[in-house]
C-alpha positions as protocol buffer text, in pm:
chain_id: "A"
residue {
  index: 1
  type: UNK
  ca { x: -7017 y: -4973 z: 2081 }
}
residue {
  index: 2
  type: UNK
  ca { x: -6765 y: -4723 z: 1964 }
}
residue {
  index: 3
  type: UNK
  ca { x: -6515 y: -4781 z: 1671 }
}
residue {
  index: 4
  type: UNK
  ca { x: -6229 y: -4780 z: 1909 }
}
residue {
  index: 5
  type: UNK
  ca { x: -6334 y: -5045 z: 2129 }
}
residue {
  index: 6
  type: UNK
  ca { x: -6457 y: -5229 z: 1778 }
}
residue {
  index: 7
  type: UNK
  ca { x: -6093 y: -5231 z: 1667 }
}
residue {
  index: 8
  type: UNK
  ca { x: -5930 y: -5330 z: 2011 }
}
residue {
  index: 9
  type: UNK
  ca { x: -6220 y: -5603 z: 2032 }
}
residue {
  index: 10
  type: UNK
  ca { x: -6048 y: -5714 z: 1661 }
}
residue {
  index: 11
  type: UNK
  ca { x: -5688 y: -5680 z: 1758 }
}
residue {
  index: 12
  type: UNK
  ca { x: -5718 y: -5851 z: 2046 }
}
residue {
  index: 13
  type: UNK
  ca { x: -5929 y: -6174 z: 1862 }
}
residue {
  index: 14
  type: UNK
  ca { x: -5637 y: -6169 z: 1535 }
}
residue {
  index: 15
  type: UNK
  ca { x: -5398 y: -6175 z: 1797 }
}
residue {
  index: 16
  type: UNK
  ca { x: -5511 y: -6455 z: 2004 }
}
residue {
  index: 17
  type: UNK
  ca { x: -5567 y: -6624 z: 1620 }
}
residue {
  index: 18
  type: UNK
  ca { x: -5182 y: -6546 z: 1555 }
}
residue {
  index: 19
  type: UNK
  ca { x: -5063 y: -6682 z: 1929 }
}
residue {
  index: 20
  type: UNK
  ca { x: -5292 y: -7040 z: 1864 }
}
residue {
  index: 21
  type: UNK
  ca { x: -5144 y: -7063 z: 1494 }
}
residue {
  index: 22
  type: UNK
  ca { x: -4812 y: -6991 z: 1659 }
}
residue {
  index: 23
  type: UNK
  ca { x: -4830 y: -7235 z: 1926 }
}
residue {
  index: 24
  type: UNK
  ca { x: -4926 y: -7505 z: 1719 }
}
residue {
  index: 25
  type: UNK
  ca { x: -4709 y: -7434 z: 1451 }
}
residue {
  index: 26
  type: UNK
  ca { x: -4421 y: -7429 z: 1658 }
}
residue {
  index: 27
  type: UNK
  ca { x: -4449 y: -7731 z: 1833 }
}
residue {
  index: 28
  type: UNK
  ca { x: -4505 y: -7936 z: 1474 }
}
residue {
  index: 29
  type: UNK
  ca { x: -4212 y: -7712 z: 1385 }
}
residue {
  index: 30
  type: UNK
  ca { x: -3995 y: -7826 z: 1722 }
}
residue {
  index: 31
  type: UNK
  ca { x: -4164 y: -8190 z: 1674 }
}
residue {
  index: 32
  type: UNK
  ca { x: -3982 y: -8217 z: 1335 }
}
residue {
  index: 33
  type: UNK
  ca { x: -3629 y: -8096 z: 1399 }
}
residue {
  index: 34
  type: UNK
  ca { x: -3615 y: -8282 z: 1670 }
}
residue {
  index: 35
  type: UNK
  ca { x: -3689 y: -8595 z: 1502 }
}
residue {
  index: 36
  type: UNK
  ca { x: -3443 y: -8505 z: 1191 }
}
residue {
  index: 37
  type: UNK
  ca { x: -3179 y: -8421 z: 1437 }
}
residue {
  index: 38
  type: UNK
  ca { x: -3158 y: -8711 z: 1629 }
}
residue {
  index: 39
  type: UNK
  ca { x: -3105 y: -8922 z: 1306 }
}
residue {
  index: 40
  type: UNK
  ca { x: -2815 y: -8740 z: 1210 }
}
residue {
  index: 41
  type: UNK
  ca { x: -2662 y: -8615 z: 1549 }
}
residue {
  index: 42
  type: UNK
  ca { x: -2385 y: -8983 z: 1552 }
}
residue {
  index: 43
  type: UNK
  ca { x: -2278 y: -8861 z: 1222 }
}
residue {
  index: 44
  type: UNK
  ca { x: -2318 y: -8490 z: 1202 }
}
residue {
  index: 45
  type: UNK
  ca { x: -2336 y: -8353 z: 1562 }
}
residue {
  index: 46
  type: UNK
  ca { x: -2308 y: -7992 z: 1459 }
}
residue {
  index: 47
  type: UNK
  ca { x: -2565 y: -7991 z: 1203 }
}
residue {
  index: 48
  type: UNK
  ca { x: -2765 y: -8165 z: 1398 }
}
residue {
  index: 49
  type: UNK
  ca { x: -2693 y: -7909 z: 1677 }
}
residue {
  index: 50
  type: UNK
  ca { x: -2766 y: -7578 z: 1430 }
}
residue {
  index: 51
  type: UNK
  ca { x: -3121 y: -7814 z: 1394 }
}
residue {
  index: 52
  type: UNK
  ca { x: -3208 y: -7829 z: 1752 }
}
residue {
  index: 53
  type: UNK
  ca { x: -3138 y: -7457 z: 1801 }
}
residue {
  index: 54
  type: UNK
  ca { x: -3418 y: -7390 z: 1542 }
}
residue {
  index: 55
  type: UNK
  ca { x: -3686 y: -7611 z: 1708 }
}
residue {
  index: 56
  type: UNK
  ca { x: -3573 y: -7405 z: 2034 }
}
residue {
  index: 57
  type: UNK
  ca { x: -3636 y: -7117 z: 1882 }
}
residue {
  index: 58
  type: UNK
  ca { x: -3950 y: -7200 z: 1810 }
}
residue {
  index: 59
  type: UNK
  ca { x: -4042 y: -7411 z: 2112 }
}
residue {
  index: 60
  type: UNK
  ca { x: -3830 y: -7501 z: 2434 }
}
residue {
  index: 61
  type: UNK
  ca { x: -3874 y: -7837 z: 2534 }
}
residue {
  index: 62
  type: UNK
  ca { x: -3715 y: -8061 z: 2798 }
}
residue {
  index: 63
  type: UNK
  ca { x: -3638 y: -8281 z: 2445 }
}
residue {
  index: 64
  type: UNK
  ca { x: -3493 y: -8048 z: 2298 }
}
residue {
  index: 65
  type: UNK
  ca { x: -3244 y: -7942 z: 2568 }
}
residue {
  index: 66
  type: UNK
  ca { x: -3183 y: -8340 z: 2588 }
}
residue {
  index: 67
  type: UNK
  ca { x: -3087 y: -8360 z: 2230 }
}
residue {
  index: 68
  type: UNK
  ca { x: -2863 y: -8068 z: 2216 }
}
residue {
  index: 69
  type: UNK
  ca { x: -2696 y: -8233 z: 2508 }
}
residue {
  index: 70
  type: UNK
  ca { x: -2633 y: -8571 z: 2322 }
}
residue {
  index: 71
  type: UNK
  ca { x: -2510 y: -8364 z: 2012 }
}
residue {
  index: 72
  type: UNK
  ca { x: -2285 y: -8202 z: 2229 }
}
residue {
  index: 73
  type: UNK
  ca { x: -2207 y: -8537 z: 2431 }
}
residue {
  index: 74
  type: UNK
  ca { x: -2148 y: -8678 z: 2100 }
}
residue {
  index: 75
  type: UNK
  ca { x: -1874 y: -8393 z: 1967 }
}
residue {
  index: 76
  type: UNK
  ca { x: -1660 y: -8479 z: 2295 }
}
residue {
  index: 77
  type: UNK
  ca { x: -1796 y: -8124 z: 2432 }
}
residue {
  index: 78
  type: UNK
  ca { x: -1876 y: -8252 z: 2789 }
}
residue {
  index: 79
  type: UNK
  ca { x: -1950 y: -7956 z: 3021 }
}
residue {
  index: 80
  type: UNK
  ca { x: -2165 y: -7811 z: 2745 }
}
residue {
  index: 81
  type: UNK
  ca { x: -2346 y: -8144 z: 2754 }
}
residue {
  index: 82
  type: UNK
  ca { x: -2377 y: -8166 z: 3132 }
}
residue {
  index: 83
  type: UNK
  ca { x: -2579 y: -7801 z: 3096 }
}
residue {
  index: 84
  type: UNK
  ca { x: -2812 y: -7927 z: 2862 }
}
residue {
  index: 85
  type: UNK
  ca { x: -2917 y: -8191 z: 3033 }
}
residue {
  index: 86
  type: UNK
  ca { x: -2949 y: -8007 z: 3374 }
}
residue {
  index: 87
  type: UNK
  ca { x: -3112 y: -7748 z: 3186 }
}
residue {
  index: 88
  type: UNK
  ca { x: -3384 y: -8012 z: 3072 }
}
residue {
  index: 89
  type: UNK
  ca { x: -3410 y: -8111 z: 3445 }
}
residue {
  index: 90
  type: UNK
  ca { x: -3484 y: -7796 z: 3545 }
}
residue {
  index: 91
  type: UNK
  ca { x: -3792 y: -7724 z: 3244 }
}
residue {
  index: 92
  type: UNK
  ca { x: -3939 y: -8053 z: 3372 }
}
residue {
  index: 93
  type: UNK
  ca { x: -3792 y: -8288 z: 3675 }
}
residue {
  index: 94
  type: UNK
  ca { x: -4004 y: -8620 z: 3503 }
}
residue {
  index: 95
  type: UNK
  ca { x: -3870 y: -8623 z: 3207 }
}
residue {
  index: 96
  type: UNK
  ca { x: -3672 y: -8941 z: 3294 }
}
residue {
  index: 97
  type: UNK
  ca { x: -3435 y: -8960 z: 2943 }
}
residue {
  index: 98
  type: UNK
  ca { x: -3267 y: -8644 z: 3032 }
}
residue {
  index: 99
  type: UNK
  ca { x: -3173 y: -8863 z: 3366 }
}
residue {
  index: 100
  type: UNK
  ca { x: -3097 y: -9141 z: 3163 }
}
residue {
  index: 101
  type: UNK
  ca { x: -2844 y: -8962 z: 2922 }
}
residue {
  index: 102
  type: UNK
  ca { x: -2641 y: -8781 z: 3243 }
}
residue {
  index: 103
  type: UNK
  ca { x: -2636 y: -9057 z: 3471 }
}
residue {
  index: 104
  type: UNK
  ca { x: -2468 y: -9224 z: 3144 }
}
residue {
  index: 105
  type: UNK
  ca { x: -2228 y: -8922 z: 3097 }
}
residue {
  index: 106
  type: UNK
  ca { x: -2124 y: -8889 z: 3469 }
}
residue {
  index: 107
  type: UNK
  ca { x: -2055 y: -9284 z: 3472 }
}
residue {
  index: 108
  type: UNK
  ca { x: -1844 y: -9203 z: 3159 }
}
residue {
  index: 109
  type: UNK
  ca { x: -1689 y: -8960 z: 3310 }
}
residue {
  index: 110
  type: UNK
  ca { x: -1627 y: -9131 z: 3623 }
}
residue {
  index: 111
  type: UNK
  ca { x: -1805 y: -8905 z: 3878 }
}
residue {
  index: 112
  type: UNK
  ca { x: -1981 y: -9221 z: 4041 }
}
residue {
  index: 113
  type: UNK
  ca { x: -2137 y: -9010 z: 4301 }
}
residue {
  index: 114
  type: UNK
  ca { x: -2272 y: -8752 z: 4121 }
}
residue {
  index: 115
  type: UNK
  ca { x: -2434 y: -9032 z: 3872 }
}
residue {
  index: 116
  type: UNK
  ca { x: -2535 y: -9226 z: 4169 }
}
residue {
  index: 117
  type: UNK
  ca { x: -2750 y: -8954 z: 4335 }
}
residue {
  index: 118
  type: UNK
  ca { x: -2894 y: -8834 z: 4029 }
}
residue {
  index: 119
  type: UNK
  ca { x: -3022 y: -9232 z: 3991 }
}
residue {
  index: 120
  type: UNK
  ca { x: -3202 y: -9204 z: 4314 }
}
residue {
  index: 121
  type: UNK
  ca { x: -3314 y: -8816 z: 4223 }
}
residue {
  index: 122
  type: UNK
  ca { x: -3450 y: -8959 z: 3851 }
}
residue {
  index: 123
  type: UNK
  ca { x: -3657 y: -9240 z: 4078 }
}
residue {
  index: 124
  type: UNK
  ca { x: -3805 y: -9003 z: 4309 }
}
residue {
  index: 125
  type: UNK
  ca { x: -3955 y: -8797 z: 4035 }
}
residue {
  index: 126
  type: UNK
  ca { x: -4049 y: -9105 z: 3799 }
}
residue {
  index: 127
  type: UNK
  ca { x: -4399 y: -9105 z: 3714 }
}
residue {
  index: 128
  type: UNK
  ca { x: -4420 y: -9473 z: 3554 }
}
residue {
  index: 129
  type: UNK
  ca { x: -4775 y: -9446 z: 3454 }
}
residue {
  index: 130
  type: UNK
  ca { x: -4671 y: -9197 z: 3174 }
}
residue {
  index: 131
  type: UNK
  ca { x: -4352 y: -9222 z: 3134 }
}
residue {
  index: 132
  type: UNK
  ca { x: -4390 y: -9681 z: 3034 }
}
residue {
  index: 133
  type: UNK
  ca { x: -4130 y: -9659 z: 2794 }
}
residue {
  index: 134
  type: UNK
  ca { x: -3851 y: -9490 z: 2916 }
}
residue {
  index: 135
  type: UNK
  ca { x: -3907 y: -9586 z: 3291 }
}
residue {
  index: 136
  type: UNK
  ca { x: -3837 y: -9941 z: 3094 }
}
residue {
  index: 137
  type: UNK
  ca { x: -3507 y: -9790 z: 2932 }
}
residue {
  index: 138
  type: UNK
  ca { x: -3415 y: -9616 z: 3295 }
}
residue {
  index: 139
  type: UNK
  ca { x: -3418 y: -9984 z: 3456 }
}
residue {
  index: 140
  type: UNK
  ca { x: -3209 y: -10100 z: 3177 }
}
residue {
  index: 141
  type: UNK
  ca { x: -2963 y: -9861 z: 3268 }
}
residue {
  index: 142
  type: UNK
  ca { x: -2922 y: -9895 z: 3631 }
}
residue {
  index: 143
  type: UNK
  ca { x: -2912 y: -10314 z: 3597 }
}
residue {
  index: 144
  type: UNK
  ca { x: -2630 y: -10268 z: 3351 }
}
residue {
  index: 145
  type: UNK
  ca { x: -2473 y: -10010 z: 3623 }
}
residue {
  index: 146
  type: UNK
  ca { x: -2540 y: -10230 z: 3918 }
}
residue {
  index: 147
  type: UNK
  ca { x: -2364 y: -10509 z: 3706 }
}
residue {
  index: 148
  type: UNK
  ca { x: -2077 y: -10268 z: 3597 }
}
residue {
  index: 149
  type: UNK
  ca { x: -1993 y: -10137 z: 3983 }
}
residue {
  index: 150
  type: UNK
  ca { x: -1971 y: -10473 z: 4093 }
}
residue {
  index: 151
  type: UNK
  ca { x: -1739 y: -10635 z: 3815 }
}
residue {
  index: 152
  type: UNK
  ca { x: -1513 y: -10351 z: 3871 }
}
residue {
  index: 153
  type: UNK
  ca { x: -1549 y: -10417 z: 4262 }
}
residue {
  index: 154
  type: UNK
  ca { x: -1710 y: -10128 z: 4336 }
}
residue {
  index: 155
  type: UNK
  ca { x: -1969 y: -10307 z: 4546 }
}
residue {
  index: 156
  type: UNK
  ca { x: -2142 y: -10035 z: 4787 }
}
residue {
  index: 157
  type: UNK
  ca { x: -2169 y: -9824 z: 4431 }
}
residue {
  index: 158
  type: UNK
  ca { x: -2337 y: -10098 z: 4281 }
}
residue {
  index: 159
  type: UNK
  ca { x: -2569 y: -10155 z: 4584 }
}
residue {
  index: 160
  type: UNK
  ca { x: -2691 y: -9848 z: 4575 }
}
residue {
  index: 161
  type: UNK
  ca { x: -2802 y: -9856 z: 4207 }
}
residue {
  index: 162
  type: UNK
  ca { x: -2926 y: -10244 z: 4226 }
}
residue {
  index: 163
  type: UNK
  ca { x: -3140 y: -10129 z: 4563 }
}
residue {
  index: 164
  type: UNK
  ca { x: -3239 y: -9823 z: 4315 }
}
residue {
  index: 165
  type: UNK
  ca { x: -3346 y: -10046 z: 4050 }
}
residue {
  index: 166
  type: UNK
  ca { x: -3533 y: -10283 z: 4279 }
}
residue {
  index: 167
  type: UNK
  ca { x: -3745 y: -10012 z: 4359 }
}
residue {
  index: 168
  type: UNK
  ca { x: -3835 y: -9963 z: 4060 }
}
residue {
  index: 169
  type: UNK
  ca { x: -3880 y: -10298 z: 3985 }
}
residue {
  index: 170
  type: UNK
  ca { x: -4189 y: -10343 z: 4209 }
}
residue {
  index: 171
  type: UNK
  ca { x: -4354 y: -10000 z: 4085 }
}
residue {
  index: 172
  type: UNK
  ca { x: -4314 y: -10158 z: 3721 }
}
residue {
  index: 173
  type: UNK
  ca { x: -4487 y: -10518 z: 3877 }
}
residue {
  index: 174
  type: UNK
  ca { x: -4734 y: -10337 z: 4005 }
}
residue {
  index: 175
  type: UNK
  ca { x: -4829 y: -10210 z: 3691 }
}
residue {
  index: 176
  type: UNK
  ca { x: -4758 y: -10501 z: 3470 }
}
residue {
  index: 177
  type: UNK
  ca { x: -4500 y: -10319 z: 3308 }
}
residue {
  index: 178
  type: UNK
  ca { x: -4224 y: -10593 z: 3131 }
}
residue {
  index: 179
  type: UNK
  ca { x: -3855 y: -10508 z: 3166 }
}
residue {
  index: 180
  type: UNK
  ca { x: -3558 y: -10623 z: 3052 }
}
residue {
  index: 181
  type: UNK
  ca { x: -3210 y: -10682 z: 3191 }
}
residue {
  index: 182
  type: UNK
  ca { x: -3370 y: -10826 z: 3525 }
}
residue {
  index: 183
  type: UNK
  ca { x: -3130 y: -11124 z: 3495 }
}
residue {
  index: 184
  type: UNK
  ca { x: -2816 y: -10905 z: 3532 }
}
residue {
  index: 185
  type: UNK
  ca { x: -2947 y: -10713 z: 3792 }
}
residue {
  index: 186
  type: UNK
  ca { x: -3017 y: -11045 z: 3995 }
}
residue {
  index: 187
  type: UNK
  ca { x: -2663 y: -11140 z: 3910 }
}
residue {
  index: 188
  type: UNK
  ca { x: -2507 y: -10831 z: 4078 }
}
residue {
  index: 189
  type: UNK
  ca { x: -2737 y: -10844 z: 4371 }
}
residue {
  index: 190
  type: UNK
  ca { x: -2612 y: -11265 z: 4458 }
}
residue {
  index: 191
  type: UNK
  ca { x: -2264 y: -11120 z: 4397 }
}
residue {
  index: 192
  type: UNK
  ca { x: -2299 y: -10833 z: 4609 }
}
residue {
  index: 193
  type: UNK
  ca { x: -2475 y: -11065 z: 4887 }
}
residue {
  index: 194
  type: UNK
  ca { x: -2204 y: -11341 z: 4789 }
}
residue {
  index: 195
  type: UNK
  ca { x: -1899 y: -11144 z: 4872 }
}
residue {
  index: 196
  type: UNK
  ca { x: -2042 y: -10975 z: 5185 }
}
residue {
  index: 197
  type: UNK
  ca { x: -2152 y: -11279 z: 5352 }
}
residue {
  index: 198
  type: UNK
  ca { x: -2492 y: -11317 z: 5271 }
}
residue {
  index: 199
  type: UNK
  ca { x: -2503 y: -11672 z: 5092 }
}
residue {
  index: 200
  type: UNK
  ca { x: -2846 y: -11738 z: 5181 }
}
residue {
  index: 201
  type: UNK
  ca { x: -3007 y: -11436 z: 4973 }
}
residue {
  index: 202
  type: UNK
  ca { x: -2695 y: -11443 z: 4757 }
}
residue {
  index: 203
  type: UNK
  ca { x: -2837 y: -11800 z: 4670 }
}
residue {
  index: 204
  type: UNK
  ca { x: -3153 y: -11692 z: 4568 }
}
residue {
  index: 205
  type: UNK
  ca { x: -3070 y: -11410 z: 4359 }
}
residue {
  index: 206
  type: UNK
  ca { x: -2831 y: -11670 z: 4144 }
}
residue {
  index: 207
  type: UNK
  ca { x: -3112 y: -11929 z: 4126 }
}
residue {
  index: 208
  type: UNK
  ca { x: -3365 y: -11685 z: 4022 }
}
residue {
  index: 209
  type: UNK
  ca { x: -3111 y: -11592 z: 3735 }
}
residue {
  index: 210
  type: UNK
  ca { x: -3126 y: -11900 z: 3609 }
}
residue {
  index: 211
  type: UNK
  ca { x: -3510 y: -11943 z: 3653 }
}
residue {
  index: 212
  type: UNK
  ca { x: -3506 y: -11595 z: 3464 }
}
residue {
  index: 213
  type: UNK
  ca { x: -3343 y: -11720 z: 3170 }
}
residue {
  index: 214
  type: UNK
  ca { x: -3188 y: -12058 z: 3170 }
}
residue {
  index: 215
  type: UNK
  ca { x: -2942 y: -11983 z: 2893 }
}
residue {
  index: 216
  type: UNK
  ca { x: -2804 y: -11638 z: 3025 }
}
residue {
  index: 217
  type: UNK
  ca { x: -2469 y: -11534 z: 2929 }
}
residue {
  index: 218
  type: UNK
  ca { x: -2367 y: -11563 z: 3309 }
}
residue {
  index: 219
  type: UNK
  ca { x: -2485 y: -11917 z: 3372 }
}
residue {
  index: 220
  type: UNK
  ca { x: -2144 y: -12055 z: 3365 }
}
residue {
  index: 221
  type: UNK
  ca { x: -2046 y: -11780 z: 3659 }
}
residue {
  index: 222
  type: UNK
  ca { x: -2381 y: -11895 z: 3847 }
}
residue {
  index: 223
  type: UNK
  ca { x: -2379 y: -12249 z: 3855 }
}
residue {
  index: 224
  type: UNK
  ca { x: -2012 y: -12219 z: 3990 }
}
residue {
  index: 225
  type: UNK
  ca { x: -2134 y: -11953 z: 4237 }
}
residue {
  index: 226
  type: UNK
  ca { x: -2368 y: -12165 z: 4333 }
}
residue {
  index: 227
  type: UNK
  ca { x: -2165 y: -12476 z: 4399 }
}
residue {
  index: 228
  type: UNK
  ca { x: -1918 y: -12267 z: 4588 }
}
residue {
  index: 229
  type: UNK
  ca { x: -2183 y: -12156 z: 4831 }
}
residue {
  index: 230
  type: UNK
  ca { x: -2347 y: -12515 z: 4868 }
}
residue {
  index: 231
  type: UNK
  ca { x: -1971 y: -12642 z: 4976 }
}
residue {
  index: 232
  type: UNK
  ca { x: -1946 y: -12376 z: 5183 }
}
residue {
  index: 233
  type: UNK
  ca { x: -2241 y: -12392 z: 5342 }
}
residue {
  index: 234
  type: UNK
  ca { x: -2291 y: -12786 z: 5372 }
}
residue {
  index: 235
  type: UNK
  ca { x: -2651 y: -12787 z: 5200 }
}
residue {
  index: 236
  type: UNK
  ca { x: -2808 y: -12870 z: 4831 }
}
């Protein structure tokens, strides 16, 4: 073997050394500022922003992007917020808190629709096996939506994100994943069904909060929903 190929044969092994120490350095690197960042971002958005854009610089992650769009969600700086999070979208379409965060922002915001089809978009690309924790967090959100929508009347709004959350409700049974929040769900579902006409499922939905948890906030609104459909209806 000649020298040349020798020293090409050594370049080329110190430089795959140098890429593997890079990689790994830069993802305990990014692992770090992310984690110190998200501490501090209520209090000090912008350092917590100059943070993020170090642990970028040393590896992109859809976590990252996510973060620098809270910091900038935090500081008021909403469009600049909106980009982050689309941007973590785009670097991976599963990773649900980037979801989470704009569906939260466009509610905000008011731009129901936009917040509404990302909720259906975040479902469709939700792998639950993986993802246990925040798929937990993402039903969270949408039964405190569904239960928003309809106090504010918005009823075909919340529909849409209580049917959303229902379907993810039975991939979460199916894997004997617990939630939380199932109770207020329910409770916007019988309302829903309640003031459409429904008063047979509408029933149901109020007795199962109840049988959910007997001492929920709502039970005053429930047992009187529930007497108003049994006089209505004629039956106990």
């Amino acid at each position: 073997m000649k020298v040349n190929d020798r020293n090409l044969i050594f370049v080329f092994i110190i430089g795959v050394c140098l890429a593997v120490l890079y990689i790994s350095f830069g993802v305990s690197i990014n692992r770090y500022f992310n984690d110190t960042a998200i501490e501090i971002v209520c209090e000090e958005p912008e350092k917590a922003r100059s943070m993020l854009a170090i642990a970028r610089f040393f590896r992109n992650s859809p976590e990252t992007y996510t973060n620098l769009g809270y910091a900038y969600e935090i500081a008021g700086e909403y469009p600049e917020a909106i980009r982050m999070y689309r941007a973590s979208i785009r670097y991976n379409d599963r990773y649900l808190p980037a979801y989470v965060r704009l569906m939260s922002l466009f509610n905000k915001l008011g731009r129901y629709n936009d917040a509404l089809e990302l909720s259906v978009a975040a479902l469709d690309n939700l792998d639950v096996e993986n993802n246990t924790n925040h798929a937990q967090h993402y039903y969270s959100v949408l039964a405190e939506m569904a239960f928003g929508y309809t106090q504010k009347g918005s009823l075909s709004r919340g529909l849409t994100i209580a049917n959303t959350a229902l379907a993810l409700e039975e991939r979460l049974d199916n894997r004997g994943i617990e939630y939380t929040r199932r109770e207020v769900l329910y409770f916007a579902m019988a309302r829903i069904l309640h003031i459409s006409g429904d008063m047979e499922r509408a029933l149901s939905y109020y007795e199962q909060v109840i049988s959910i948890n007997p001492d929920t906030f709502l039970r005053s609104d429930v047992l009187q929903s529930i007497d108003i459909i049994h006089n209505v209806t004629g039956k106990r």
